[in-house]
CSV table of C-alpha atoms in Angstrom, one decimal:
chain,number,residue,atom,x,y,z
A,30,MET,CA,4.5,-55.1,65.7
A,31,SER,CA,0.8,-55.8,66.0
A,32,ILE,CA,-1.9,-54.9,63.9
A,33,GLY,CA,-3.1,-52.3,66.2
A,34,GLU,CA,0.4,-50.7,66.5
A,35,ARG,CA,0.4,-50.8,62.4
A,36,ILE,CA,-3.1,-49.0,62.3
A,37,LYS,CA,-2.2,-46.2,64.5
A,38,GLN,CA,1.3,-45.9,62.7
A,39,ARG,CA,-0.2,-45.6,59.5
A,40,ARG,CA,-2.9,-43.1,60.5
A,41,LYS,CA,-0.1,-41.0,61.9
A,42,GLU,CA,1.8,-41.2,58.8
A,43,LYS,CA,-1.4,-40.3,57.0
A,44,LYS,CA,-2.1,-37.2,59.2
A,45,ILE,CA,-5.5,-38.7,59.8
A,46,SER,CA,-7.4,-38.4,62.8
A,47,VAL,CA,-9.1,-41.1,64.6
A,48,ASP,CA,-12.3,-39.0,64.9
A,49,TYR,CA,-12.2,-39.0,60.8
A,50,ILE,CA,-11.5,-42.8,60.9
A,51,ALA,CA,-14.6,-43.4,63.4
A,52,LYS,CA,-16.8,-41.5,61.6
A,53,GLN,CA,-15.6,-43.6,58.0
A,54,LEU,CA,-16.0,-46.7,60.0
A,55,GLY,CA,-19.3,-45.8,61.9
A,56,VAL,CA,-18.0,-46.8,64.9
A,57,SER,CA,-16.7,-44.6,68.2
A,58,CYS,CA,-13.3,-43.0,68.7
A,59,SER,CA,-13.1,-45.4,71.7
A,60,THR,CA,-13.5,-48.5,69.0
A,61,VAL,CA,-10.4,-47.2,66.9
A,62,TYR,CA,-8.5,-46.7,70.2
A,63,ARG,CA,-9.2,-50.0,70.9
A,64,TYR,CA,-8.1,-51.4,67.7
A,65,GLU,CA,-5.0,-48.8,67.8
A,66,ASP,CA,-4.0,-50.6,71.6
A,67,SER,CA,-5.0,-53.8,70.4
A,68,SER,CA,-7.7,-54.3,72.8
A,69,ILE,CA,-10.0,-55.6,70.2
A,70,GLU,CA,-8.1,-58.3,68.6
A,71,LYS,CA,-11.2,-59.6,66.2
A,72,ILE,CA,-11.9,-56.6,63.7
A,73,PRO,CA,-14.8,-57.2,61.3
A,74,ILE,CA,-13.9,-58.2,57.7
A,75,ASN,CA,-15.9,-55.3,56.5
A,76,VAL,CA,-14.4,-52.8,59.1
A,77,PHE,CA,-10.8,-54.4,58.4
A,78,ASP,CA,-11.5,-53.9,54.5
A,79,LYS,CA,-12.6,-50.3,55.0
A,80,LEU,CA,-9.8,-49.5,57.1
A,81,CYS,CA,-7.3,-50.4,54.8
A,82,GLU,CA,-8.8,-48.5,52.0
A,83,ILE,CA,-8.8,-45.4,54.5
A,84,LEU,CA,-5.2,-46.1,55.3
A,85,GLU,CA,-4.6,-46.7,52.0
A,86,VAL,CA,-2.9,-50.1,52.4
A,87,THR,CA,-3.4,-53.9,51.4
A,88,PRO,CA,-4.8,-56.3,54.3
A,89,ALA,CA,-1.7,-58.0,54.1
A,90,GLU,CA,0.5,-54.5,54.7
A,91,LEU,CA,-1.7,-53.8,57.7
A,92,MET,CA,-0.8,-57.5,59.0
A,93,GLY,CA,2.7,-56.9,58.6
A,94,ASN,CA,3.1,-59.1,55.6
A,95,GLY,CA,3.9,-56.5,52.9
A,96,VAL,CA,6.0,-57.2,49.7
A,97,THR,CA,8.4,-60.0,50.3
A,98,SER,CA,10.7,-61.5,47.8
A,99,LYS,CA,10.5,-64.5,46.1
A,100,LYS,CA,13.7,-66.1,48.5
A,101,SER,CA,11.5,-64.9,52.1
A,102,VAL,CA,8.1,-66.4,50.6
A,103,GLU,CA,10.1,-69.8,49.9
A,104,THR,CA,11.7,-70.0,53.0
A,105,ASP,CA,8.6,-69.2,55.2
A,106,THR,CA,7.0,-72.1,56.5
A,107,LEU,CA,3.5,-72.8,57.4
A,108,PRO,CA,2.8,-74.2,60.9
A,109,ASP,CA,1.8,-78.2,60.8
A,110,GLU,CA,-1.4,-76.9,63.3
A,111,PHE,CA,-2.4,-73.6,64.7
A,112,ILE,CA,-3.2,-73.7,68.6
A,113,ASP,CA,-3.4,-70.0,68.9
A,114,PRO,CA,-6.7,-68.0,67.8
A,115,GLN,CA,-4.7,-64.9,67.2
A,116,LYS,CA,-2.3,-66.5,64.6
A,117,ALA,CA,-5.1,-68.5,63.3
A,118,MET,CA,-7.1,-65.2,62.5
A,119,GLU,CA,-4.2,-63.8,60.7
A,120,PHE,CA,-3.5,-67.0,58.6
A,121,ILE,CA,-7.2,-66.4,57.6
A,122,LEU,CA,-6.7,-63.0,57.1
A,123,LYS,CA,-3.9,-63.1,54.7
A,124,THR,CA,-5.7,-64.9,52.4
A,125,PRO,CA,-8.8,-62.4,52.0
A,126,THR,CA,-10.3,-64.1,48.9
A,127,LEU,CA,-11.6,-66.9,51.3
A,128,ALA,CA,-14.0,-64.7,53.1
A,129,ALA,CA,-15.1,-63.4,49.8
A,130,TYR,CA,-15.8,-66.7,48.3
A,131,GLY,CA,-16.7,-68.4,51.6
A,132,GLY,CA,-19.2,-65.8,52.6
A,133,TYR,CA,-18.2,-66.2,56.4
A,134,ASP,CA,-17.4,-64.0,58.6
A,135,PRO,CA,-14.8,-64.4,60.8
A,136,SER,CA,-15.9,-61.8,63.5
A,137,SER,CA,-18.8,-63.8,64.1
A,138,MET,CA,-16.7,-67.1,65.0
A,139,THR,CA,-15.4,-68.5,68.2
A,140,ASP,CA,-11.9,-69.0,68.7
A,141,GLU,CA,-12.3,-72.6,68.6
A,142,MET,CA,-13.9,-72.2,65.2
A,143,ILE,CA,-11.0,-69.9,64.2
A,144,VAL,CA,-8.5,-72.3,64.9
A,145,GLU,CA,-10.4,-75.3,63.6
A,146,PHE,CA,-10.9,-73.5,60.2
A,147,ALA,CA,-7.3,-72.2,60.1
A,148,ASN,CA,-6.1,-76.1,60.1
A,149,GLU,CA,-8.8,-77.4,57.8
A,150,LEU,CA,-7.0,-74.9,55.2
A,151,LEU,CA,-3.8,-75.9,56.0
A,152,ARG,CA,-4.9,-79.5,55.3
A,153,GLN,CA,-6.2,-78.4,52.4
A,154,PHE,CA,-3.2,-76.4,51.2
A,155,LYS,CA,-1.1,-79.5,51.8
A,156,TYR,CA,-3.5,-81.8,49.6
A,157,VAL,CA,-3.6,-79.0,46.5
A,158,SER,CA,0.3,-79.1,47.0
A,159,LEU,CA,1.0,-82.5,46.9
A,160,SER,CA,-1.7,-83.3,44.3
A,161,ILE,CA,0.2,-80.4,41.8
A,162,LYS,CA,3.9,-81.8,42.5
A,163,GLU,CA,2.4,-85.3,42.0
A,164,ARG,CA,1.1,-84.4,38.9
A,165,TYR,CA,4.2,-82.3,37.8
A,166,ASN,CA,6.7,-85.2,38.6
A,167,PHE,CA,4.4,-87.6,36.8
A,168,ARG,CA,4.4,-85.0,33.6
A,169,ASN,CA,8.1,-84.4,33.9
A,170,GLU,CA,9.0,-88.5,34.1
A,171,ASP,CA,7.6,-89.0,31.0
A,172,GLU,CA,9.4,-86.3,29.4
A,173,GLY,CA,12.5,-87.8,30.8
A,174,ASN,CA,13.2,-84.7,33.6
A,175,ASN,CA,12.2,-85.4,36.9
A,176,LYS,CA,13.4,-82.7,38.4
A,177,ILE,CA,10.8,-79.9,40.5
A,178,SER,CA,12.5,-76.5,40.4
């Protein structure tokens, strides 16, 4: 299910009109309809956040990443590299702290910039993960326990 389909589904579940959402977001009704039919794929962060508030969902839920069990999180793997700008944008938006901390606006980024940014995030996540694992293994070896749980 696409983000647009989830927006429409949630709006109908909450019995909220397109007109109401449009007024709250400060956009036209046709823009909301285009969000719902996914003809607008890059929803500005500030609009996306406000839309989540209106629909009473988290950004992750609206993107299709609801609450997951620990097991499913462990089996979900990140790609080695992003090629598709849409998947790259979804990855970036799954981590809303990045936008808040970095002060960037993905809606103003080109597809090429989005893919490059997401790939750089992947590299950084891998680096941090390896760094923590190395420290954890080193500490456990000193304690006579070299297992990673």
